[in-house]
XYZ file of C-alpha atoms in Angstrom:
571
model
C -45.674 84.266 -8.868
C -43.738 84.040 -12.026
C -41.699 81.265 -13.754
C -38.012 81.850 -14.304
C -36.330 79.598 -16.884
C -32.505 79.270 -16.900
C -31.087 80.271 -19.979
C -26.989 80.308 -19.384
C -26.853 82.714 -22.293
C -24.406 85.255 -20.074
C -22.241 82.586 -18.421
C -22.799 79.304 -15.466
C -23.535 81.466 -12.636
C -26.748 81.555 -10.876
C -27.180 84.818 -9.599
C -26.338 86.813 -12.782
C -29.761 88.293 -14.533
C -28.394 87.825 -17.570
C -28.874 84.445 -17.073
C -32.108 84.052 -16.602
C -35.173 84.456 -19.382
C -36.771 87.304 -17.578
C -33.842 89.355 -17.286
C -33.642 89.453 -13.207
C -32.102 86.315 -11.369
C -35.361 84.384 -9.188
C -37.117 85.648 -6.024
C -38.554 83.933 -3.166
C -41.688 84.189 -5.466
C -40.345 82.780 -8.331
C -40.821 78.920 -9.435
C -37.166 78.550 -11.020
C -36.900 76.039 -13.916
C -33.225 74.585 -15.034
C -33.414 73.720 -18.394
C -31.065 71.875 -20.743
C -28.657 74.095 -22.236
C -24.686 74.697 -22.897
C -23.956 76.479 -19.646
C -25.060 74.494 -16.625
C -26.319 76.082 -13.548
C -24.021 76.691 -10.795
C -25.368 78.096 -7.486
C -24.241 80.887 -5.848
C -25.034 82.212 -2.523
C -27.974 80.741 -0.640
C -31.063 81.743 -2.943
C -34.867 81.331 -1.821
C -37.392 80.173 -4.381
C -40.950 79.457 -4.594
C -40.200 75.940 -6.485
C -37.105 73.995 -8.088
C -37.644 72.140 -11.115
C -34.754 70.678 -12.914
C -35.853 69.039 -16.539
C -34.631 65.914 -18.366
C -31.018 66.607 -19.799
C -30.378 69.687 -17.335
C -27.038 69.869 -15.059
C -27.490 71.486 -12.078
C -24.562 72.099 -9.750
C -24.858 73.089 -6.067
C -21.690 74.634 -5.589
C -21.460 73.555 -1.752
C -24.630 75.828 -1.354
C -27.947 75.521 -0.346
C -31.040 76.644 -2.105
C -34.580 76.875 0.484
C -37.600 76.382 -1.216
C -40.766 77.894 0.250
C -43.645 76.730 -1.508
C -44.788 74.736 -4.465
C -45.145 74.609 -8.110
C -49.080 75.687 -9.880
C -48.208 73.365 -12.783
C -47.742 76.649 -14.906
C -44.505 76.243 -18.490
C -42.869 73.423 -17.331
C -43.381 73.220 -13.663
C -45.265 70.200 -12.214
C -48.167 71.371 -9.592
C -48.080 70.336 -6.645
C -44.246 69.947 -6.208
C -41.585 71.912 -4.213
C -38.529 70.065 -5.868
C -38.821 68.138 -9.225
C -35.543 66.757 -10.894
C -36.933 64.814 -13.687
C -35.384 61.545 -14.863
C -32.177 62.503 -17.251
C -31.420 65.153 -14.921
C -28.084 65.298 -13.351
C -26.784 67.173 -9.937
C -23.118 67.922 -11.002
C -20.357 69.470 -9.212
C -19.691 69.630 -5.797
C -22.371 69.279 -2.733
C -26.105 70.294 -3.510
C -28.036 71.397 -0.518
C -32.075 72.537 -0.707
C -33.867 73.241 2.040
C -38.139 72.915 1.902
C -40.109 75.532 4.076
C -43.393 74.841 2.069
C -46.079 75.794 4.796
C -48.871 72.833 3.571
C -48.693 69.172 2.409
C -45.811 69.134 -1.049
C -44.172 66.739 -3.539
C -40.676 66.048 -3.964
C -39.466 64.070 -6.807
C -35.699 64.149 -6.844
C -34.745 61.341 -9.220
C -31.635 62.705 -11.329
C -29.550 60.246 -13.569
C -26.608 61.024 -12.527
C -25.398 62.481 -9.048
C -27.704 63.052 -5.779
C -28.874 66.040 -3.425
C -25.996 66.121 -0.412
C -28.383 67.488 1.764
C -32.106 67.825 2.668
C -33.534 70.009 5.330
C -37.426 70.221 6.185
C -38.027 73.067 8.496
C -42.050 74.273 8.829
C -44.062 72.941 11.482
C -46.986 72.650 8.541
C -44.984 70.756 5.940
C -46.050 67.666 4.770
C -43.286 66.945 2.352
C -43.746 63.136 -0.171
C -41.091 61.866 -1.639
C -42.736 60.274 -5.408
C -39.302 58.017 -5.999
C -36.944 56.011 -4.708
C -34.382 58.678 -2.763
C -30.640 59.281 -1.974
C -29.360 61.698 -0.093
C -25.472 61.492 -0.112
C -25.479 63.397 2.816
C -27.611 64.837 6.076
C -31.188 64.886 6.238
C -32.604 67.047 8.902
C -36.369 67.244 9.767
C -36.700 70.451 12.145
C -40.200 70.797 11.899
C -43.057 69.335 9.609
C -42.671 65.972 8.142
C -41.346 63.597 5.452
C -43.046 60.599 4.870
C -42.118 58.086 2.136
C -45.690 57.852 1.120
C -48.059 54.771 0.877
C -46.137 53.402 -1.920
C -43.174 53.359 -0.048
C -40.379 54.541 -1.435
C -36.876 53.415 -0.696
C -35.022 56.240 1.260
C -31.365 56.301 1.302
C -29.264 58.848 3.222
C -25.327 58.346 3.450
C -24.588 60.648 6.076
C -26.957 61.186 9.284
C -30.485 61.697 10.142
C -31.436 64.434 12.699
C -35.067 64.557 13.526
C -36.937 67.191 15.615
C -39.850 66.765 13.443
C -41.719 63.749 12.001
C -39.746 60.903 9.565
C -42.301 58.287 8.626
C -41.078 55.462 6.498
C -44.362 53.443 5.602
C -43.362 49.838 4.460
C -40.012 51.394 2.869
C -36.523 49.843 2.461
C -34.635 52.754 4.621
C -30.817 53.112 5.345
C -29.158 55.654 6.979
C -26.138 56.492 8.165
C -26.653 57.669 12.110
C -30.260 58.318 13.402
C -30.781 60.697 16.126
C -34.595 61.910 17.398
C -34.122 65.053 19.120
C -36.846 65.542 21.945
C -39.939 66.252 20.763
C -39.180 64.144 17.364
C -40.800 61.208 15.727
C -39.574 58.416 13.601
C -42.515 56.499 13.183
C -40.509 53.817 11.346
C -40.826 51.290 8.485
C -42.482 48.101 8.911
C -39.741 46.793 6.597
C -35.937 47.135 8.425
C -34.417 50.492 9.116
C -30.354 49.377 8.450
C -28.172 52.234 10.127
C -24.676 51.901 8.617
C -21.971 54.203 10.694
C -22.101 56.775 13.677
C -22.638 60.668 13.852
C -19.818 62.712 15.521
C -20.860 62.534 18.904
C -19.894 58.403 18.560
C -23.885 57.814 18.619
C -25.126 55.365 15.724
C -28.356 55.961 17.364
C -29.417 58.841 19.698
C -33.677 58.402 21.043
C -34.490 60.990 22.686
C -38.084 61.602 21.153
C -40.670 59.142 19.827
C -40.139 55.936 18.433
C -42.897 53.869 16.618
C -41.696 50.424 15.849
C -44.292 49.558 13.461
C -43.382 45.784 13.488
C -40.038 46.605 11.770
C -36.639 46.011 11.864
C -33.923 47.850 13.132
C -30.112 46.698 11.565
C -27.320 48.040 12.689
C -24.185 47.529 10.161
C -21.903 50.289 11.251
C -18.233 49.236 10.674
C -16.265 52.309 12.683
C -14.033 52.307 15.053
C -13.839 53.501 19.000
C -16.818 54.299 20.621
C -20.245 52.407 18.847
C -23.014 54.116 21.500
C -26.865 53.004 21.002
C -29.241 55.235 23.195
C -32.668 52.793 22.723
C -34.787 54.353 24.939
C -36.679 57.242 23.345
C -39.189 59.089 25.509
C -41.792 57.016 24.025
C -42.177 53.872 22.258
C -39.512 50.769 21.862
C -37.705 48.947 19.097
C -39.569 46.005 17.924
C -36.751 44.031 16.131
C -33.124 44.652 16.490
C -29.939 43.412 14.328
C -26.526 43.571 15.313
C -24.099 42.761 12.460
C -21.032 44.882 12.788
C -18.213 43.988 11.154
C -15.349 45.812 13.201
C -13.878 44.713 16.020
C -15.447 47.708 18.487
C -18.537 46.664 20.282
C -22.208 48.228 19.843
C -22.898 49.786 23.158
C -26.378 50.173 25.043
C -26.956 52.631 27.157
C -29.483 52.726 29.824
C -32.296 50.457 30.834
C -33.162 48.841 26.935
C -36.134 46.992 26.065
C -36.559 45.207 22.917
C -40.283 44.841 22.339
C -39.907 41.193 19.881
C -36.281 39.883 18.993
C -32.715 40.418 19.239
C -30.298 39.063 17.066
C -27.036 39.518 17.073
C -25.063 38.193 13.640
C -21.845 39.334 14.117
C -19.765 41.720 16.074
C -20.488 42.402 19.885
C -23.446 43.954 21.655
C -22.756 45.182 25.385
C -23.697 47.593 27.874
C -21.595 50.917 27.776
C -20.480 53.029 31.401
C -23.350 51.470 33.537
C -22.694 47.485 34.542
C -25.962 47.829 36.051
C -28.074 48.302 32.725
C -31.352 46.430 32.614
C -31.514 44.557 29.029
C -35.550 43.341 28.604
C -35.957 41.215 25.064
C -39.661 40.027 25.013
C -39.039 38.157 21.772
C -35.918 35.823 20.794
C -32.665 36.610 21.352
C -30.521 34.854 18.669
C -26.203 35.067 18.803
C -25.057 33.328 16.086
C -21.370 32.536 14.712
C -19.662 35.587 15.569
C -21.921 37.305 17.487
C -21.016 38.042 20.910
C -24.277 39.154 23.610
C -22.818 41.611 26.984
C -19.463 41.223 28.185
C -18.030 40.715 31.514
C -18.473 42.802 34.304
C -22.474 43.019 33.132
C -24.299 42.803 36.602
C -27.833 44.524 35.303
C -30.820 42.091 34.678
C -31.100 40.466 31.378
C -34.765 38.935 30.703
C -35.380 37.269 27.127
C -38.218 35.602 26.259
C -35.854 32.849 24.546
C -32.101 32.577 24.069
C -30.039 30.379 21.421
C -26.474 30.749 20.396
C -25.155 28.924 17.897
C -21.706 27.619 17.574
C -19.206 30.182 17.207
C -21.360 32.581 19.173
C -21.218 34.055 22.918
C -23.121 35.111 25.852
C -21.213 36.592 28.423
C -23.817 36.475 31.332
C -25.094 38.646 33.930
C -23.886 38.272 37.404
C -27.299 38.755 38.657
C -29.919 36.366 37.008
C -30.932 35.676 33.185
C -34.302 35.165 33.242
C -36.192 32.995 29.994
C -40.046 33.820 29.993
C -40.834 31.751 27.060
C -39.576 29.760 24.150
C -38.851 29.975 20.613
C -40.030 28.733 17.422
C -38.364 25.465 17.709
C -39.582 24.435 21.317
C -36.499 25.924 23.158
C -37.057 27.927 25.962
C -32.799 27.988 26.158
C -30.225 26.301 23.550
C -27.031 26.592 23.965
C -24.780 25.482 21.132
C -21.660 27.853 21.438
C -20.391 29.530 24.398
C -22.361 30.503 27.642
C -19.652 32.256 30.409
C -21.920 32.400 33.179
C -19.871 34.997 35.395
C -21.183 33.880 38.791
C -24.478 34.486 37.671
C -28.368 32.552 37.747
C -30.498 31.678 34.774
C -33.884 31.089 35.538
C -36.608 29.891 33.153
C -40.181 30.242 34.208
C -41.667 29.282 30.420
C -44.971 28.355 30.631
C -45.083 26.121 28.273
C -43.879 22.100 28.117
C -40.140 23.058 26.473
C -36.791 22.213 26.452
C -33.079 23.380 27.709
C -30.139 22.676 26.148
C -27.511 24.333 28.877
C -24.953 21.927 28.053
C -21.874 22.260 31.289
C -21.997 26.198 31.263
C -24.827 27.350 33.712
C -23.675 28.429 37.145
C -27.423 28.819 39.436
C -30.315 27.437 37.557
C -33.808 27.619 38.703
C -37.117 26.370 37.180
C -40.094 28.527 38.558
C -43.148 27.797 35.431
C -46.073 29.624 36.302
C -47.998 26.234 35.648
C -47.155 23.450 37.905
C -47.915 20.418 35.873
C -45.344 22.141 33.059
C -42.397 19.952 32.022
C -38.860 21.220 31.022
C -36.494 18.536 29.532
C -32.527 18.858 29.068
C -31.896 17.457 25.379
C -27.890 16.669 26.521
C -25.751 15.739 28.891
C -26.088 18.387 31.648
C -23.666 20.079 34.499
C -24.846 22.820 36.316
C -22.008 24.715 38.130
C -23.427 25.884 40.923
C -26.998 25.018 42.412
C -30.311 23.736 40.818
C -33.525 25.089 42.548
C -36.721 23.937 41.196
C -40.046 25.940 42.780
C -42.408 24.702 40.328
C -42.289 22.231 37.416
C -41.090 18.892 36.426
C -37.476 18.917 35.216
C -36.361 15.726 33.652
C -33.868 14.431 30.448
C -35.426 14.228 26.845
C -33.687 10.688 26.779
C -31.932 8.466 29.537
C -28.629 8.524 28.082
C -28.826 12.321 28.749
C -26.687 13.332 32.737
C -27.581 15.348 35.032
C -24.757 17.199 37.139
C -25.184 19.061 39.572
C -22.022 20.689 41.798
C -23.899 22.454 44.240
C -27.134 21.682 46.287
C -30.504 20.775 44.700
C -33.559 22.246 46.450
C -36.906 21.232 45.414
C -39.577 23.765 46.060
C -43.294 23.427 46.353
C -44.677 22.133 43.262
C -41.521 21.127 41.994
C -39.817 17.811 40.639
C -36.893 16.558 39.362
C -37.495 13.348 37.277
C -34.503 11.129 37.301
C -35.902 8.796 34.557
C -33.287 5.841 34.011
C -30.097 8.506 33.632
C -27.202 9.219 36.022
C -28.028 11.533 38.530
C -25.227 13.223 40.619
C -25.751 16.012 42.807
C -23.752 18.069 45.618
C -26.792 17.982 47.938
C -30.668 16.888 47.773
C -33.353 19.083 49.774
C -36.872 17.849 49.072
C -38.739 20.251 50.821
C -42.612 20.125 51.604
C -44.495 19.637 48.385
C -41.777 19.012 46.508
C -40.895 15.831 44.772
C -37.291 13.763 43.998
C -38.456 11.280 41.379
C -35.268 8.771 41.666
C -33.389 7.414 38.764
C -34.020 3.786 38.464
C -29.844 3.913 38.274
C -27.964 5.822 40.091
C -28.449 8.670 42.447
C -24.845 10.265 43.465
C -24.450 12.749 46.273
C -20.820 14.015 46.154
C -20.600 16.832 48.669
C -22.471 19.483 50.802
C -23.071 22.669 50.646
C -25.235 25.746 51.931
C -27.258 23.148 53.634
C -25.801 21.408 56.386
C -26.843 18.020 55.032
C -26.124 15.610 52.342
C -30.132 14.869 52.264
C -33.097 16.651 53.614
C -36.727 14.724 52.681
C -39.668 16.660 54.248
C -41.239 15.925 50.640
C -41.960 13.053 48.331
C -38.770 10.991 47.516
C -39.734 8.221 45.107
C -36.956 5.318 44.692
C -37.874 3.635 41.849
C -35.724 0.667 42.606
C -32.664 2.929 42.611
C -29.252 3.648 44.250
C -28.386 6.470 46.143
C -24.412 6.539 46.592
C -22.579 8.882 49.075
C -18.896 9.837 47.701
C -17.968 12.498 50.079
C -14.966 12.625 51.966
C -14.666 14.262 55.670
C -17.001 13.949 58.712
C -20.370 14.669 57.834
C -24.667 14.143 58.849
C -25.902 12.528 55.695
C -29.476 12.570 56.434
C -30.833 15.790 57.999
C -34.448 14.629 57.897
C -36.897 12.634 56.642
C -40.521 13.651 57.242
C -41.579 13.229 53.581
C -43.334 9.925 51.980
C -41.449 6.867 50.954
C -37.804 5.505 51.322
C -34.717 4.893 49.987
C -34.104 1.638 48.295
C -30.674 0.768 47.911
C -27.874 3.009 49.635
C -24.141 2.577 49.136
C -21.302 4.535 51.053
C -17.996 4.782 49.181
C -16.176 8.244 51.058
C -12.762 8.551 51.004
C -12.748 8.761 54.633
C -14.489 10.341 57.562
C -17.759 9.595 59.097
C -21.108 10.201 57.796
C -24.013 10.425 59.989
C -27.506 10.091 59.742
C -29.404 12.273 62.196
C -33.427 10.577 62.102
C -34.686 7.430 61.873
C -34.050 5.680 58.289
C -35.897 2.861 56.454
C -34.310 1.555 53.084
C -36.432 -0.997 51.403
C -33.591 -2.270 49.565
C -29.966 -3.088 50.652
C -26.971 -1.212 52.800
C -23.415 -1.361 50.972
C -20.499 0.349 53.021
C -17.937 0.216 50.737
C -15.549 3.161 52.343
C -15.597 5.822 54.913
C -17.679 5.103 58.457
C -21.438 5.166 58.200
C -22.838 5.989 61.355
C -26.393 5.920 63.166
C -24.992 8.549 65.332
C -24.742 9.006 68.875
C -28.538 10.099 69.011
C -28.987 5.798 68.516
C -31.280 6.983 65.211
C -33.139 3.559 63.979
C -32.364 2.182 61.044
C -34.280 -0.290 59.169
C -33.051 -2.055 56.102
C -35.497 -4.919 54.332
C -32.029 -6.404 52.184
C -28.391 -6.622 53.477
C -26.488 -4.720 54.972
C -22.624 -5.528 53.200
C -19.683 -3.936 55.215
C -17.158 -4.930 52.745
C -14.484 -2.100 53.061
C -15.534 0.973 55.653
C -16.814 1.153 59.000
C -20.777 0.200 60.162
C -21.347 2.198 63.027
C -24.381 1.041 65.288
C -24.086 2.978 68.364
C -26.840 2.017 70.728
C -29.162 2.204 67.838
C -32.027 -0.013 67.355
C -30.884 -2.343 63.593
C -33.649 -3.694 61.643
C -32.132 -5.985 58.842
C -32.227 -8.650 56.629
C -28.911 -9.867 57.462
C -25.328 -8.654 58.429
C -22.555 -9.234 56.192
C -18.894 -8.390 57.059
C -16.482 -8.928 54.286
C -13.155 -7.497 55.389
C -14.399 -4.251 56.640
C -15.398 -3.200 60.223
C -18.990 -3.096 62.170
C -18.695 -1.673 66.073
């Protein structure tokens, strides 16, 4: 191997001898030295060299070529050993477009750290290369990795590439800062990636601002997308191996980020601005074992989403969105703040459930949004408490738990049936209660408001209130406000009784169909209360005060403290 020293003495081309000190233009053999001098180097062709070395001063222009490199430097004139590439500080690449490719068969140096300008284009392509970058790196271009590796080193230098990053081979970024334009891992290639944050910037030309199809090593790092293109924003985030650990969404356009395919997030998912959503497939699964975070701006799925989405916490702010799945949301655990769910912005819950099975004592904040809910901890005695006035759209279901307010001036509504489960329990405290439907099933508990218990309608079940559980009165009210001919009382098998019980329905009758003990008083206010035509028994300890509907006794057997009949009707 010889060193060739650029001379410019003949003119600025590169593949004139006369240009050269030895006489003859480099060979594949040669370790090629640019040195400062009048005429700068201009490449022609696509030359082969042993090593590149461009000193302090010299202008090197690439000429929309590329130059391969194919081994490394001995450290003989000016050469550095040890290195394939070398442009020295007070270098500049000049010109247009400077492309080197690195074939070095063994474990190589690159220092490319010119003053002015930056390689377009970097290609490692040898199964055997090792290839460390020694500075902080911009590529202004492409970097492809066909075979071999690059690896930022253990000091971790920053690594900056403008245009896209194709990887067949092995791209490890250490603890770097990386950014990139697109990121693609080609079967069979490796990113193992930074444990700082990985910030991808725009898309390749297939629409793809990431494309795993090989190996993807989180490494504890981040993962930020800031692409700001327009049409078609595709994410492919399942690589044949390995998941992301943290992802960022904060795209500033007004095209959404879309997932494609079943996508796990391995810790947290936040989404700063712009949208993130599920591309051709409705039916994408989108597992988040960490966090997920929308905040002002951010917008999580979109409608039409009827895959599974399972978080381990969810919180968006004001300003932000989650357009829930049709199917079920489910919440596994809680964040930082004791939130297993807090909901500050807007939840559209698209006919959908959100279950929580935290097992931890947390809280909800779900604030009028939440169509099914269902609390299912996988520890019974856990507690879940609403931190706000609460309307669920659809049904409450609680299989395990105790779900109660923070504070009593905190409501709960619910506009479908409640079903208590099991181990379940819904704590009433001292707030207002008001529910389409109550089903206390075996094992499960209704522990009453001391206030006001309101049952407005009914629903899948064909009763107003089924007790084959533990219903607790507390001293409380339960008032009946629906209108039409109804059974109020489907059973009662479980422990304990009502205490007080008011009627007010707009009209119809409503029946009970068992026997019935209320410790407290009977109101019948409006509508027909009736023991139905079974003759149920009813038992009441207070008054019963007829002082508007209809008191219906049949040929029932009336236990009471007294009848009183002010202006309404008792047959």
């Amino acid at each position: 191997m010889a060193v060739v020293t650029w001379t410019g003495a003949v003119s600025t081309t590169y593949s004139t001898d006369g240009n050269w000190d030895t006489g003859s233009k480099p060979t594949s053999s040669d370790d090629v030295i640019i040195a400062n001098v009048t005429n700068d180097c201009v490449l022609t062709g696509s030359p082969t060299v042993n090593s590149l070395t461009v000193l302090s001063g010299a202008r090197f222009n690439g000429n929309t070529e590329t130059i391969t490199v194919v081994g490394e430097a001995d450290g003989s004139g000016a050469t550095t050993n040890g290195y394939a590439v070398k442009f020295e500080t007070g270098s500049e690449v000049v010109g247009t477009n400077t492309g080197i490719t690195i074939t070095t068969s063994a474990a190589t140096n690159v220092l490319m750290q010119p003053t002015t300008g930056n390689v377009r284009d970097l290609t490692i392509n040898h199964a055997s290369a090792v290839v460390n970058i020694r500075n902080n790196t911009t590529l202004s271009r492409n970097l492809t990795i066909t075979a071999g590796e690059l690896t930022t080193t253990s000091d971790s230098h920053a690594l900056t590439v403008t245009g896209d990053v194709d990887i067949t081979g092995t791209l490890t970024g250490n603890a770097s800062a990386i950014s990139m334009g697109s990121l693609t891992i080609n079967s069979g290639g490796t990113y193992s990636a930074t444990s700082g944050t990985t910030t991808i910037t725009s898309k390749n030309s297939s629409n793809y601002i990431m494309d795993l199809d090989g190996t993807f090593t989180h490494n504890n790092g981040t993962v930020r997308i800031n692409s700001t293109g327009s049409g078609d924003q595709l994410v492919d985030l399942v690589p044949s191996s390995g998941t992301l650990y943290d992802l960022e969404i904060n795209e500033n356009s007004t095209n959404p980020v879309q997932y494609n395919g079943n996508t796990t997030i391995a810790n947290d998912l936040t989404v700063v601005e712009g949208i993130f959503q599920f591309y051709d497939n409705n039916n994408s699964n989108l597992t988040v074992t960490g966090d997920v975070s929308i905040e002002d701006g951010g917008q999580l799925a979109a409608s039409g989403w009827s895959g599974a989405g399972e978080f381990g916490s969810l919180s968006v702010a004001s300003g932000g969105t989650y357009e829930a799945t049709s199917g079920t949301t489910t919440i596994t655990s809680e964040a930082g703040s004791g939130y297993a769910i807090e909901v500050s912005g807007t939840y559209t819950p698209n006919a959908g459930t959100l279950k929580i099975t935290t097992d931890a004592n947390t809280f909800v904040k779900i604030l009028d949004d939440v169509n099914h809910l269902i609390i299912e901890p996988a520890t019974a005695t856990r507690v879940y408490e609403y931190v706000n006035n609460t309307t669920i759209q659809g049904d409450l279901t609680i299989n395990a738990g105790r779900f109660t307010h923070y504070s009593s001036t905190y409501s709960l509504d619910v506009q479908g049936d409640c079903t208590i489960n099991n181990t379940g329990e819904l704590d009433g405290g001292s707030g207002s209660i008001e529910l389409g439907s109550l089903t206390i099933n075996s094992g499960g508990t209704y522990d009453a408001t001391s206030g006001t218990t309101i049952i407005t309608d009914v629903y899948s079940s064909p009763f107003a209130l089924n007790n084959s559980g533990t219903f607790t009165h507390n001293g409380g009210t339960l008032k009946l406000t629906r209108s039409g001919n109804q059974d109020f009382l489907g059973t009662w098998t479980g422990s304990s009784a009502l205490y007080n019980l008011t009627i007010d329905c707009g009209g119809g009758t409503q029946s009970i169909r068992a026997n019935m003990e209320i410790e407290g008083g009977l109101i019948v206010t409006n509508g027909n209360f009736s023991t139905h035509t079974d003759n149920h028994d009813l038992t009441v300890v207070d008054l019963i005060t007829v002082n508007g509907g209809t008191f219906t006794t049949n040929s029932s057997t009336i236990n009471c403290g007294g009848i009183r009949n002010v202006g309404g009707t008792i047959t």
